[in-house]
Coordinates of C-alpha atoms and ligand atoms in Angstrom, one line a residue:
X187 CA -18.5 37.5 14.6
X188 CA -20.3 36.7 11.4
X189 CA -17.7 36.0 8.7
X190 CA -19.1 36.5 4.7
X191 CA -17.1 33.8 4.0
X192 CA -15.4 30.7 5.4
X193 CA -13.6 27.7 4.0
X194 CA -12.9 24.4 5.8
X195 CA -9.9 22.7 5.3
X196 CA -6.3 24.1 5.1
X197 CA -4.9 21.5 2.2
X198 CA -4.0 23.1 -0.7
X199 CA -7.5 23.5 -2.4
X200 CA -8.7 25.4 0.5
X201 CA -5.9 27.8 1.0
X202 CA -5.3 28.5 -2.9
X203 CA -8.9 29.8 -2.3
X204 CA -8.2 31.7 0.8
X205 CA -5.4 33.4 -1.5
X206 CA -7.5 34.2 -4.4
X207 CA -10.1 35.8 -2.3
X208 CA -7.4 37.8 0.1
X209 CA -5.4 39.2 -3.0
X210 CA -8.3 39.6 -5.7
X211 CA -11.6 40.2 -4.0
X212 CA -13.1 43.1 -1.5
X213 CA -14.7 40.6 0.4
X214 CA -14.4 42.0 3.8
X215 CA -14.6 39.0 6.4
X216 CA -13.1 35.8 5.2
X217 CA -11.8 32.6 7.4
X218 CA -10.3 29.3 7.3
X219 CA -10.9 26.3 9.8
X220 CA -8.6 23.4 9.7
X221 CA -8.6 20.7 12.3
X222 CA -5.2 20.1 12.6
X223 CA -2.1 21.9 14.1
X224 CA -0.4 23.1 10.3
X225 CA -1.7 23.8 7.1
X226 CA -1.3 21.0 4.1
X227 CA -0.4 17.9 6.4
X228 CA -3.4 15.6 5.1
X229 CA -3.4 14.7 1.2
X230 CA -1.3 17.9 0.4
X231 CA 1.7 17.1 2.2
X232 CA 4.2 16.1 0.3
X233 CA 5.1 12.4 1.5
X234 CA 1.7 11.6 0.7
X235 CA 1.5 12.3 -2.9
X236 CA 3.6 12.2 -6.2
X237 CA 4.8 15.5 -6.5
X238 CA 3.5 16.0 -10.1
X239 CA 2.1 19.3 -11.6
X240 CA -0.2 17.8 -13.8
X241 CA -0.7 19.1 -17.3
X242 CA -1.9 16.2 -19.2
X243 CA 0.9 15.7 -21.3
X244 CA 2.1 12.9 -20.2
X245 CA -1.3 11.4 -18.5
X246 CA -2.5 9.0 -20.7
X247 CA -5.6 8.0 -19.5
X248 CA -6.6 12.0 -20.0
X249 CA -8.8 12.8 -22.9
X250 CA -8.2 16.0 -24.9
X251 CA -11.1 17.6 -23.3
X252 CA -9.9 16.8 -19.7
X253 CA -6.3 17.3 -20.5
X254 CA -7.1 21.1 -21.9
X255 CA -8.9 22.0 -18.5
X256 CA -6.1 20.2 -16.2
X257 CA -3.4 22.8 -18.1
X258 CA -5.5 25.5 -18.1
X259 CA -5.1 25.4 -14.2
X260 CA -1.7 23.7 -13.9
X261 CA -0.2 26.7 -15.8
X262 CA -1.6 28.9 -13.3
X263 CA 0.2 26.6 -10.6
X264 CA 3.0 27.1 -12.5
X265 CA 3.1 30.9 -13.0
X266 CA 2.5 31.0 -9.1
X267 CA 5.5 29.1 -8.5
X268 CA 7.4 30.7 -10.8
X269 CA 6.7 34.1 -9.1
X270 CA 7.6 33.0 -5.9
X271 CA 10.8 32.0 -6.9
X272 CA 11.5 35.1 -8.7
X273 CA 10.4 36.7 -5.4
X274 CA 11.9 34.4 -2.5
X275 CA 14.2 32.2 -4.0
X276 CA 15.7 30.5 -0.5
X277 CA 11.8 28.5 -0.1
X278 CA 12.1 25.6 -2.2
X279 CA 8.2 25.3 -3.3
X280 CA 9.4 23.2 -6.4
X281 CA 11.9 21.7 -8.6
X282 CA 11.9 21.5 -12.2
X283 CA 13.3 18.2 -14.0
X284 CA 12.5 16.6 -17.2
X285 CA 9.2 14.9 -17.6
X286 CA 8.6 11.7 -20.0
X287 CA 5.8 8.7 -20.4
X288 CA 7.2 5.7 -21.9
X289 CA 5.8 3.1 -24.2
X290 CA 7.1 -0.1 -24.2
X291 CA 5.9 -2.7 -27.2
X292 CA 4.4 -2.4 -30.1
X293 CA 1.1 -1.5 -29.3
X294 CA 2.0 1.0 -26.5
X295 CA 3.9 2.7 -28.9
X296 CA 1.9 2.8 -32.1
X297 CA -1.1 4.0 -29.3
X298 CA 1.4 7.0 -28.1
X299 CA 2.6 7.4 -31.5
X300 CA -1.5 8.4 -32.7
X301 CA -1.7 10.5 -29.6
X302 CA 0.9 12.6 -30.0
X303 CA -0.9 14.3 -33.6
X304 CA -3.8 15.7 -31.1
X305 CA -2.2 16.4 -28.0
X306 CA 0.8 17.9 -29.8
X307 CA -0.3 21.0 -30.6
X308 CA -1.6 21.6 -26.8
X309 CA 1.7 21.0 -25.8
X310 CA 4.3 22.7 -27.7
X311 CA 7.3 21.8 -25.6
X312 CA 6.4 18.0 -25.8
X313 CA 8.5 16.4 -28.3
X314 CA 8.6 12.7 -29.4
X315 CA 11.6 10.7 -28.9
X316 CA 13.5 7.8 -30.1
X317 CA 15.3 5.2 -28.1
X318 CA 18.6 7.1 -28.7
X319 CA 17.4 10.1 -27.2
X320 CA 15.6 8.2 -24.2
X321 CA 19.1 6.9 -23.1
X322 CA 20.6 10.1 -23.2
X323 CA 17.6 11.8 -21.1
X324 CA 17.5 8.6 -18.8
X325 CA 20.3 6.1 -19.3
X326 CA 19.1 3.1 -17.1
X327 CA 15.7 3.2 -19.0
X328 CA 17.9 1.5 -21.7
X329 CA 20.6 -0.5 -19.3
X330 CA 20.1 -4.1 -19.4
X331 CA 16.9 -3.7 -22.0
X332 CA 16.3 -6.0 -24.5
X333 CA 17.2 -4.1 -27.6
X334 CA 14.5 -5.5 -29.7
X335 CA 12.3 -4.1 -27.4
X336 CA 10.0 -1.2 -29.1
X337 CA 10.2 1.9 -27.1
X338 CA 8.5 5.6 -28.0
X339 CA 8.7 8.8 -25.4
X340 CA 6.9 12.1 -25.1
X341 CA 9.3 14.4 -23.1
X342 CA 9.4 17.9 -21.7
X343 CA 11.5 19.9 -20.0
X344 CA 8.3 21.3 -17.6
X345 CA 8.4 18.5 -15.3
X346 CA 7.1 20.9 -11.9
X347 CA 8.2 18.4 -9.2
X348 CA 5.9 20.4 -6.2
X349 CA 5.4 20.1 -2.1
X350 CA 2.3 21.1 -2.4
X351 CA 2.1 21.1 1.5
X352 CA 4.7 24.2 1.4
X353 CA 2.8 25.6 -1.4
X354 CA -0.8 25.8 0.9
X355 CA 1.1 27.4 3.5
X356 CA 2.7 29.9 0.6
X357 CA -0.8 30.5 0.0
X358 CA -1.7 31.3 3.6
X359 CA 1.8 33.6 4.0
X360 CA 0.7 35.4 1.4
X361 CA -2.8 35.7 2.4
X362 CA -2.1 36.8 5.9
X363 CA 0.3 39.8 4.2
X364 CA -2.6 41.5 1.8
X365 CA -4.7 40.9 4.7
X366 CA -3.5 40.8 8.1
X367 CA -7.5 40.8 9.6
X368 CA -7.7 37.1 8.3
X369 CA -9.4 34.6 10.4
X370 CA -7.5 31.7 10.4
X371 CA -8.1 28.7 13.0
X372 CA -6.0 25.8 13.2
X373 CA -7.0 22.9 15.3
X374 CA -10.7 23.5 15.3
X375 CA -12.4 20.7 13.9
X376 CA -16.1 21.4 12.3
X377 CA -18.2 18.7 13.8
X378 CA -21.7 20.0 12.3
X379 CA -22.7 22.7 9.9
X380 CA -26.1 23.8 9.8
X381 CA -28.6 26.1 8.1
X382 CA -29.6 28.8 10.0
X383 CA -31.9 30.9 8.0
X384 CA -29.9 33.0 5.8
X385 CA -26.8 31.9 6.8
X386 CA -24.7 29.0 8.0
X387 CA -23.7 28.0 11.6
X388 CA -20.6 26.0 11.8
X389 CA -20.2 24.0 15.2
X390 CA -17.0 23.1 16.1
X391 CA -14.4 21.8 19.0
X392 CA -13.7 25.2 19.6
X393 CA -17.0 27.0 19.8
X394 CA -19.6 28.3 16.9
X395 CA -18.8 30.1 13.9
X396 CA -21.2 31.6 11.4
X397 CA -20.8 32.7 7.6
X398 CA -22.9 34.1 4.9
X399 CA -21.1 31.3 2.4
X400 CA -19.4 28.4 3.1
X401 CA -16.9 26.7 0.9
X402 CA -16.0 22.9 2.5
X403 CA -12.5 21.8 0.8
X404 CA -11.7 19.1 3.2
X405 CA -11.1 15.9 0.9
X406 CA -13.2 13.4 1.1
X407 CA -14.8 14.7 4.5
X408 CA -16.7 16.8 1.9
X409 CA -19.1 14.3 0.7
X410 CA -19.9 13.4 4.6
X411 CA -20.7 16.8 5.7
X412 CA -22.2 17.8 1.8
X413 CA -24.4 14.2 2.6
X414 CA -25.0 15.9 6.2
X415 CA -27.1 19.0 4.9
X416 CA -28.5 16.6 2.3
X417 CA -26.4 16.4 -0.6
X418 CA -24.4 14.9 -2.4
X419 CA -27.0 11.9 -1.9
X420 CA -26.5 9.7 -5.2
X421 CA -22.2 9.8 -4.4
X422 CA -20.1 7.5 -2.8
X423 CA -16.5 7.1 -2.3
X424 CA -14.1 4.6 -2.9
X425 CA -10.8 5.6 -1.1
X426 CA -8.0 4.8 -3.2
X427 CA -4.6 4.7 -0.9
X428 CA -1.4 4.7 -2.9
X429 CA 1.5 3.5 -1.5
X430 CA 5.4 4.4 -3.0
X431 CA 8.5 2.2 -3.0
X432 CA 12.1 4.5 -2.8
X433 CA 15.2 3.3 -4.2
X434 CA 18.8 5.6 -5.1
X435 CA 19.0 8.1 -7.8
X436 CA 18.6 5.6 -10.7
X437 CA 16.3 8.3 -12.8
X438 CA 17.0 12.0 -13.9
X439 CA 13.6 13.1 -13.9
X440 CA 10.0 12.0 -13.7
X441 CA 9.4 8.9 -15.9
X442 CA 5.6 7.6 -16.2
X443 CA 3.9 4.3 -18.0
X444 CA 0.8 4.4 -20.0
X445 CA -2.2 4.2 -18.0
X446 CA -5.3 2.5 -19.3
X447 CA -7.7 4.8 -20.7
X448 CA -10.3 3.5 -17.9
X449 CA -8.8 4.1 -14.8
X450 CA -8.6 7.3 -13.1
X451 CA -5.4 6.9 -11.5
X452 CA -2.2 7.4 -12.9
X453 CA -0.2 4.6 -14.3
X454 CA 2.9 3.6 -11.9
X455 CA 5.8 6.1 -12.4
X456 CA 9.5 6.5 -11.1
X457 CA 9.9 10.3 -9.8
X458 CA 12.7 12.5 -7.7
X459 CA 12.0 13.4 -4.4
X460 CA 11.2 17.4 -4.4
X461 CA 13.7 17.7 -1.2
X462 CA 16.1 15.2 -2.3
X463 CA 17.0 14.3 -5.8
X464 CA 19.1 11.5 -5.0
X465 CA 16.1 9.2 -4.4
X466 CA 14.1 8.2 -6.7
X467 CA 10.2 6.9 -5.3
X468 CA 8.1 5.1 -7.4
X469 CA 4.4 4.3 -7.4
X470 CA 1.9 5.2 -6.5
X471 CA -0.6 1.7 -5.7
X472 CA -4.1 2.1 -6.0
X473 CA -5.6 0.0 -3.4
X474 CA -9.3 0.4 -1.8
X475 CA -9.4 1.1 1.9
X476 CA -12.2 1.9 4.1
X477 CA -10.8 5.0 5.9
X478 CA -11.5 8.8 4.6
X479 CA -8.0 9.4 5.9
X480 CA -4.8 6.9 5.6
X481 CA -3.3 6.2 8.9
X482 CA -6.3 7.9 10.7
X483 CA -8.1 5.1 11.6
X484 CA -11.2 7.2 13.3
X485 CA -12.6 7.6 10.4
X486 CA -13.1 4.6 9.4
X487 CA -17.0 4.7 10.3
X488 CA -17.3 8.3 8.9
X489 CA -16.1 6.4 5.7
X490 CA -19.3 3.9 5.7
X491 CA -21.3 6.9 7.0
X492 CA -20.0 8.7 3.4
X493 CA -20.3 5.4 1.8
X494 CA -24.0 4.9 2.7
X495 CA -25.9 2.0 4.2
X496 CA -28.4 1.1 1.2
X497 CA -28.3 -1.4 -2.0
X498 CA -27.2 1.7 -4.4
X499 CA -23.5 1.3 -3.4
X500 CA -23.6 -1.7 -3.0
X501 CA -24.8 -2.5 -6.4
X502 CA -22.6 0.4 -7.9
X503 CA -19.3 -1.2 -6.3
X504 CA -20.0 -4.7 -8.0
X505 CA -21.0 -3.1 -11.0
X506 CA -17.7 -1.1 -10.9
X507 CA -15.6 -4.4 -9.5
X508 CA -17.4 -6.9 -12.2
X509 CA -15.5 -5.1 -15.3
X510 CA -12.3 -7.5 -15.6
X511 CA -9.9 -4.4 -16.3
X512 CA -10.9 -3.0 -13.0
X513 CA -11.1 -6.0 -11.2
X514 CA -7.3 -7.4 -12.8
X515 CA -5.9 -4.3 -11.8
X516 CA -7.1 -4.0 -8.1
X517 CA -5.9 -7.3 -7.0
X518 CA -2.7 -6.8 -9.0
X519 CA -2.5 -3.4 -6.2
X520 CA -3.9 -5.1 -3.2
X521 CA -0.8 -7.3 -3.2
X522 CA 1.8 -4.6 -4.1
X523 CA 1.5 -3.6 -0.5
X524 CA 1.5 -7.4 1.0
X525 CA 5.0 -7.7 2.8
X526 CA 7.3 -9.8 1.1
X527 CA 5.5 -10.9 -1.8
X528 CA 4.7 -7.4 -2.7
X529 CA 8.0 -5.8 -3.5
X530 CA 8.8 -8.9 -6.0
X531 CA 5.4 -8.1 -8.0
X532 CA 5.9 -4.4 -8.0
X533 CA 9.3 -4.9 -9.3
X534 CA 8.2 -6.0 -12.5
X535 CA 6.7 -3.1 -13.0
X536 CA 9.6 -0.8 -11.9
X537 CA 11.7 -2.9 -14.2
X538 CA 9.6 -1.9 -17.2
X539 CA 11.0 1.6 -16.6
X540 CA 14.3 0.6 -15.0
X541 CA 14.7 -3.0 -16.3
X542 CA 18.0 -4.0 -14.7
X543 CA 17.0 -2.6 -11.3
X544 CA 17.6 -5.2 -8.3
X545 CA 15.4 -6.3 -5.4
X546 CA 17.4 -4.9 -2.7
X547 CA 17.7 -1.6 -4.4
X548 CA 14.1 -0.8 -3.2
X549 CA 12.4 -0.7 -0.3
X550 CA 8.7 -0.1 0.6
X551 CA 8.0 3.7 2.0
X552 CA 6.5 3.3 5.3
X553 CA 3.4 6.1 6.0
X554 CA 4.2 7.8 2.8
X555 CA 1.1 7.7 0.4
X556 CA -2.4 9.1 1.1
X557 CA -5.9 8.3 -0.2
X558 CA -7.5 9.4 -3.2
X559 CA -11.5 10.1 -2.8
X560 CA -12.5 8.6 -5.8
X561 CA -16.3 9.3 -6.6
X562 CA -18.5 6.5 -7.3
X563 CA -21.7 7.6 -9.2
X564 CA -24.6 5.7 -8.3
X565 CA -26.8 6.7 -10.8
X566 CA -24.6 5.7 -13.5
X567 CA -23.1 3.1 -11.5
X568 CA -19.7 4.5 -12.3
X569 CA -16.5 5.4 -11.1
X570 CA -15.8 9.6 -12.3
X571 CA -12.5 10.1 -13.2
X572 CA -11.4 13.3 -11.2
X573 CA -12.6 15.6 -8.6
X574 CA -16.1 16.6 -8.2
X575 CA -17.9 19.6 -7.2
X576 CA -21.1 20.2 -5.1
X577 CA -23.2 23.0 -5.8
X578 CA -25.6 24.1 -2.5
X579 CA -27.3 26.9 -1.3
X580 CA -24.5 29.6 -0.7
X581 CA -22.2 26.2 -0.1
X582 CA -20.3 24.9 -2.2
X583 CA -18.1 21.3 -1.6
X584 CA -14.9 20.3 -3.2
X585 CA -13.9 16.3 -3.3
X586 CA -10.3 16.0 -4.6
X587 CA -8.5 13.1 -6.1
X588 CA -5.9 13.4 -8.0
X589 CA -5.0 15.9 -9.8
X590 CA -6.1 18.1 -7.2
X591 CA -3.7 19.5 -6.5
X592 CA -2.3 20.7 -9.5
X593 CA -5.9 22.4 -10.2
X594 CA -5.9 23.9 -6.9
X595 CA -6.1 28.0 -8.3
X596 CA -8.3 27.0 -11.4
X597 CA -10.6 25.4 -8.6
X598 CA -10.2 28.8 -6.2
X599 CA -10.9 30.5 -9.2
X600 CA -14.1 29.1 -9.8
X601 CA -14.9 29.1 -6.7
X602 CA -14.5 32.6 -6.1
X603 CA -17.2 33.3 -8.7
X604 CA -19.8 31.5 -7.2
X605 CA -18.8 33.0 -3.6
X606 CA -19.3 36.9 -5.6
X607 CA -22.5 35.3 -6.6
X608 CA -23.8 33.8 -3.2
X609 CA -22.7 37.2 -1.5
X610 CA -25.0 38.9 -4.0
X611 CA -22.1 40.1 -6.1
X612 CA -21.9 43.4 -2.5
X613 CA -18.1 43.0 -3.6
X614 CA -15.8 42.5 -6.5
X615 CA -13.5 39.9 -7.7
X616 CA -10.2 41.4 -9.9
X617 CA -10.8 39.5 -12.5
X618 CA -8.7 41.3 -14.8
X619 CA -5.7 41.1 -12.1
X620 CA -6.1 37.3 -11.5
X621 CA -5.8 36.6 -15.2
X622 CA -3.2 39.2 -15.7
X623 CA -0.8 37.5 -12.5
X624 CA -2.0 34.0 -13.2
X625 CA -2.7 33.2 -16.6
X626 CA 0.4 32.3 -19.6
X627 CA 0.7 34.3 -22.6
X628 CA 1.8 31.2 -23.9
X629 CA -0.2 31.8 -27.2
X630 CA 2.1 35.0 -27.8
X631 CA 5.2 32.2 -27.9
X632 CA 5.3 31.7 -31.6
X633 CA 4.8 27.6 -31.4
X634 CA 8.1 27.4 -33.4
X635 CA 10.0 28.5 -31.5
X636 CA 8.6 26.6 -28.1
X637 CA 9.1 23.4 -30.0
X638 CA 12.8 23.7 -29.9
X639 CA 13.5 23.9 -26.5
X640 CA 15.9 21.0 -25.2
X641 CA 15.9 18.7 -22.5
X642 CA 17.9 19.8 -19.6
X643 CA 19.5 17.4 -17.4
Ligands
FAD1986 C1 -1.0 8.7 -3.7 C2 -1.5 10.0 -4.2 C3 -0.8 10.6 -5.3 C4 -1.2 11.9 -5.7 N1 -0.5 12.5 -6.7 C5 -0.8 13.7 -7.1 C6 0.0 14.5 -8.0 O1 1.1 14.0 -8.4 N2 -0.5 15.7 -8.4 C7 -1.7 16.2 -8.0 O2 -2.0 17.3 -8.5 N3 -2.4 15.5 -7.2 C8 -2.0 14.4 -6.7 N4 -2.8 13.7 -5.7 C9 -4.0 14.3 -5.3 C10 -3.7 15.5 -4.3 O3 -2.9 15.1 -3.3 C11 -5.1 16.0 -3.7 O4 -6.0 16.2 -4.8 C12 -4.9 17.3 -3.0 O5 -3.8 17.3 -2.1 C13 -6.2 17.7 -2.3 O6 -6.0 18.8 -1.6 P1 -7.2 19.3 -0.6 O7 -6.8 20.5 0.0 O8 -8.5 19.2 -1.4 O9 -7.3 18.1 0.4 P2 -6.3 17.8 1.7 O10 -4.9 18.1 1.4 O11 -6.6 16.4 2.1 O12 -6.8 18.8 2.7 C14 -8.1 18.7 3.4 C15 -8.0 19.4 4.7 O13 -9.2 19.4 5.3 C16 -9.0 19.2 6.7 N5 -10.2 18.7 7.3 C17 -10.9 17.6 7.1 N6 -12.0 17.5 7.9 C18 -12.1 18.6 8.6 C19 -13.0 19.1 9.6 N7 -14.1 18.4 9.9 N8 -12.7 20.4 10.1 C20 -11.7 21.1 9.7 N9 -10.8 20.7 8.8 C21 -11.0 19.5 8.3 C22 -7.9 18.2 6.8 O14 -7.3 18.2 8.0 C23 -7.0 18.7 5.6 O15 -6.0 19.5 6.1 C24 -2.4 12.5 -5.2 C25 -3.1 11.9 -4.1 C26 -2.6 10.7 -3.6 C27 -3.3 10.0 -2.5

């Protein structure tokens, strides 16, 4: 049967878009191939990332530009979540704790301090706090600290603490009831995809499928098959795994550093488990491997196929290695996640948010922590800074490091506008609905009165 649309993958970017198409378009056939058994066990699940609903509040290496898109689709995350709570209370999709980033020393705080006056008014519930207030919110951020230590906070009360594995198969439940007629396919890996005149022919483990549109949202695979049907060409990746350390309850809610505007990953953070509260993980690492998948080590030539065998990447990787930040703060990573001397040297940087915390009260989180497909520009020689989006012919491919999953609907969202477009707009999206279920009023919330709202613990 020819489908008019199918996606590949079943993390959370590809089943958002399964459920914005199923609940606000007419399109008649869509599908959904994922290679393994479940939906949301690769990057999605929730061992293998932080947990965080990112709004940019707190992320400090954000500018205001990027930090006004990232809420723009966290709040629909957010309003989705909400809903389903409201609606099925018993399926924990989330928690909600209190969300902080710390500056410790002068210059952290006098940089926080300046970027509070722009990113303020974005965020009306973040407030700027004293030390006083800090230990009330999280006493053992002041326990044992030198007390002529500066320190500066920007809290809120909307830290969204997600399994965003639960959430994609919230996505699919829901799905599959507006539509029972989906075609879903779970272990069927694609192997190929090609152009077959006017449409696409997918080849996989478990036989040929074809589609009018294709939408690939399988991680960093994306760049191999985009590269595959030519591409995607002047992209590379540099898989970034993050590892966590977990120790007991010693933090309310989610506590995170100041990044360094340069990097693209977030800054080392203590968080609560979404499924249990009374441990408190922190990381993540940021440390290159050569695999598209952590702990799935077939792919690691499927990475150097993505990678490409030429002098671009090459060049673009010591060009990107060469700047000292960079370079300082890989190696620094690289031995977080050496046994034995690791947990000493990440300790020092738990301790600047827990600073009487011992040794033996953490331990390193074995298999928990996946791998960020960061994009390496080899025109520009760069690293970007978040996920990236290929345009094709009536094909579009998603690559999604963090905060992927936090932008998962605003992603489906665009998405399903170019899928109207490559189906020459024969059916309707509900525009009108969509924004009506998914988007805040938050601009009717006089900004007065949002400004008050307290911590709760
Ligand atoms: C350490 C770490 C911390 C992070 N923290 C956060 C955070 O706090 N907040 C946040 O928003 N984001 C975070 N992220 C990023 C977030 O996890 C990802 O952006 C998000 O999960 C991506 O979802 P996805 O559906 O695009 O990819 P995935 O969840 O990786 O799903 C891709 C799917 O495609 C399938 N697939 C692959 N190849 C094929 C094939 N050939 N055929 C069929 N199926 C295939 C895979 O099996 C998989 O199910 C973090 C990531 C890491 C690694």
């Amino acid at each position: 049967m020819k489908h008019d649309v199918l996606i590949v993958g079943g993390g959370v970017s590809g089943t958002a878009l399964l459920y914005v198409l199923s609940k606000y378009s007419d399109i008649r056939s869509i599908g959904i191939i994922e290679k393994y058994e479940d939906f949301g066990l690769v990057n999605s699940a929730s061992t293998m990332n932080s947990q965080t609903l990112h709004f940019g509040d707190i992320e400090t290496n954000y500018t205001l530009e990027k930090a006004k898109k990232v809420k723009k689709s966290a709040d629909m995350v957010k309003r989705y979540l909400e809903t389903e709570k409201a609606r099925n209370s018993t399926e924990k999709l989330f928690i909600k704790v209190s969300k902080m980033v710390l500056a410790v020393g002068k210059e952290q705080v006098d940089t926080l301090r300046e970027r509070y006056i722009s990113f303020g008014p974005l965020f009306p519930n973040l407030r700027m706090i004293e030390k006083e207030e800090i230990g009330r919110i999280e006493p053992r951020i002041m326990t044992g600290r030198d007390p002529d230590q500066e320190l500066l906070a920007l809290v809120t009360g909307d830290g969204y603490t997600v399994d965003f594995g639960r959430l994609s198969h919230s996505f699919v439940e829901n799905a599959r009831r507006i539509r029972p007629d989906l075609s879903v396919h779970l272990s069927t890996k694609v192997i190929k995809i090609k152009k077959t005149g006017d449409s696409y022919t997918l080849i996989t483990d478990k036989g040929e499928f074809e589609a009018s549109a294709v939408v690939v949202a399988t991680g960093s695979h994306s760049l191999k098959i985009a590269k595959s049907l030519g591409y995607g060409k002047n992209f590379s990746i540099l898989s970034m795994s993050g590892s966590f350390y977990r120790g007991p309850k010693v933090l309310n809610g989610k506590v995170y550093t100041m990044q360094i505007a340069k990097l693209p990953f977030a800054a080392i953070h203590g968080d609560p488990e979404v499924h249990d509260e009374n441990i408190t993980r922190f990381g993540p690492t940021a440390k290159p491997i050569f695999f598209l998948e952590r702990y799935n080590y077939s792919t690691f030539w499927e990475y150097w196929k993505t990678f490409g065998f030429s002098l671009k990447p090459i060049l673009s990787i010591l060009n990107i290695t060469f700047d000292k930040v960079i370079f300082n703060y890989l190696i620094k990573n690289v031995i977080y996640d050496i046994p034995a001397i690791g947990k000493r040297s990440f300790l020092k940087e738990v301790r600047k948010i827990v600073p009487d915390i011992k040794l033996n009260e953490i331990k390193f989180a074995k298999r928990v922590g996946g791998t960020r497909p960061q994009i390496i520009n080899n025109a520009t020689r760069k690293l970007e800074m978040g996920e990236a989006k290929i345009l094709g012919e009536k094909i579009i491919f998603n690559i999604t490091p963090s905060p992927g999953a936090s932008t998962c609907i605003g992603n489906a969202f665009e998405d399903t506008l170019k899928v109207m477009d490559f189906l020459d707009n024969k059916y309707s999206f509900d525009r009108y609905r969509f924004e009506k279920d998914l988007i805040l009023p938050a601009d009717t919330v006089p900004v007065t009165a949002k400004r008050t709202v307290k911590i709760k613990i």
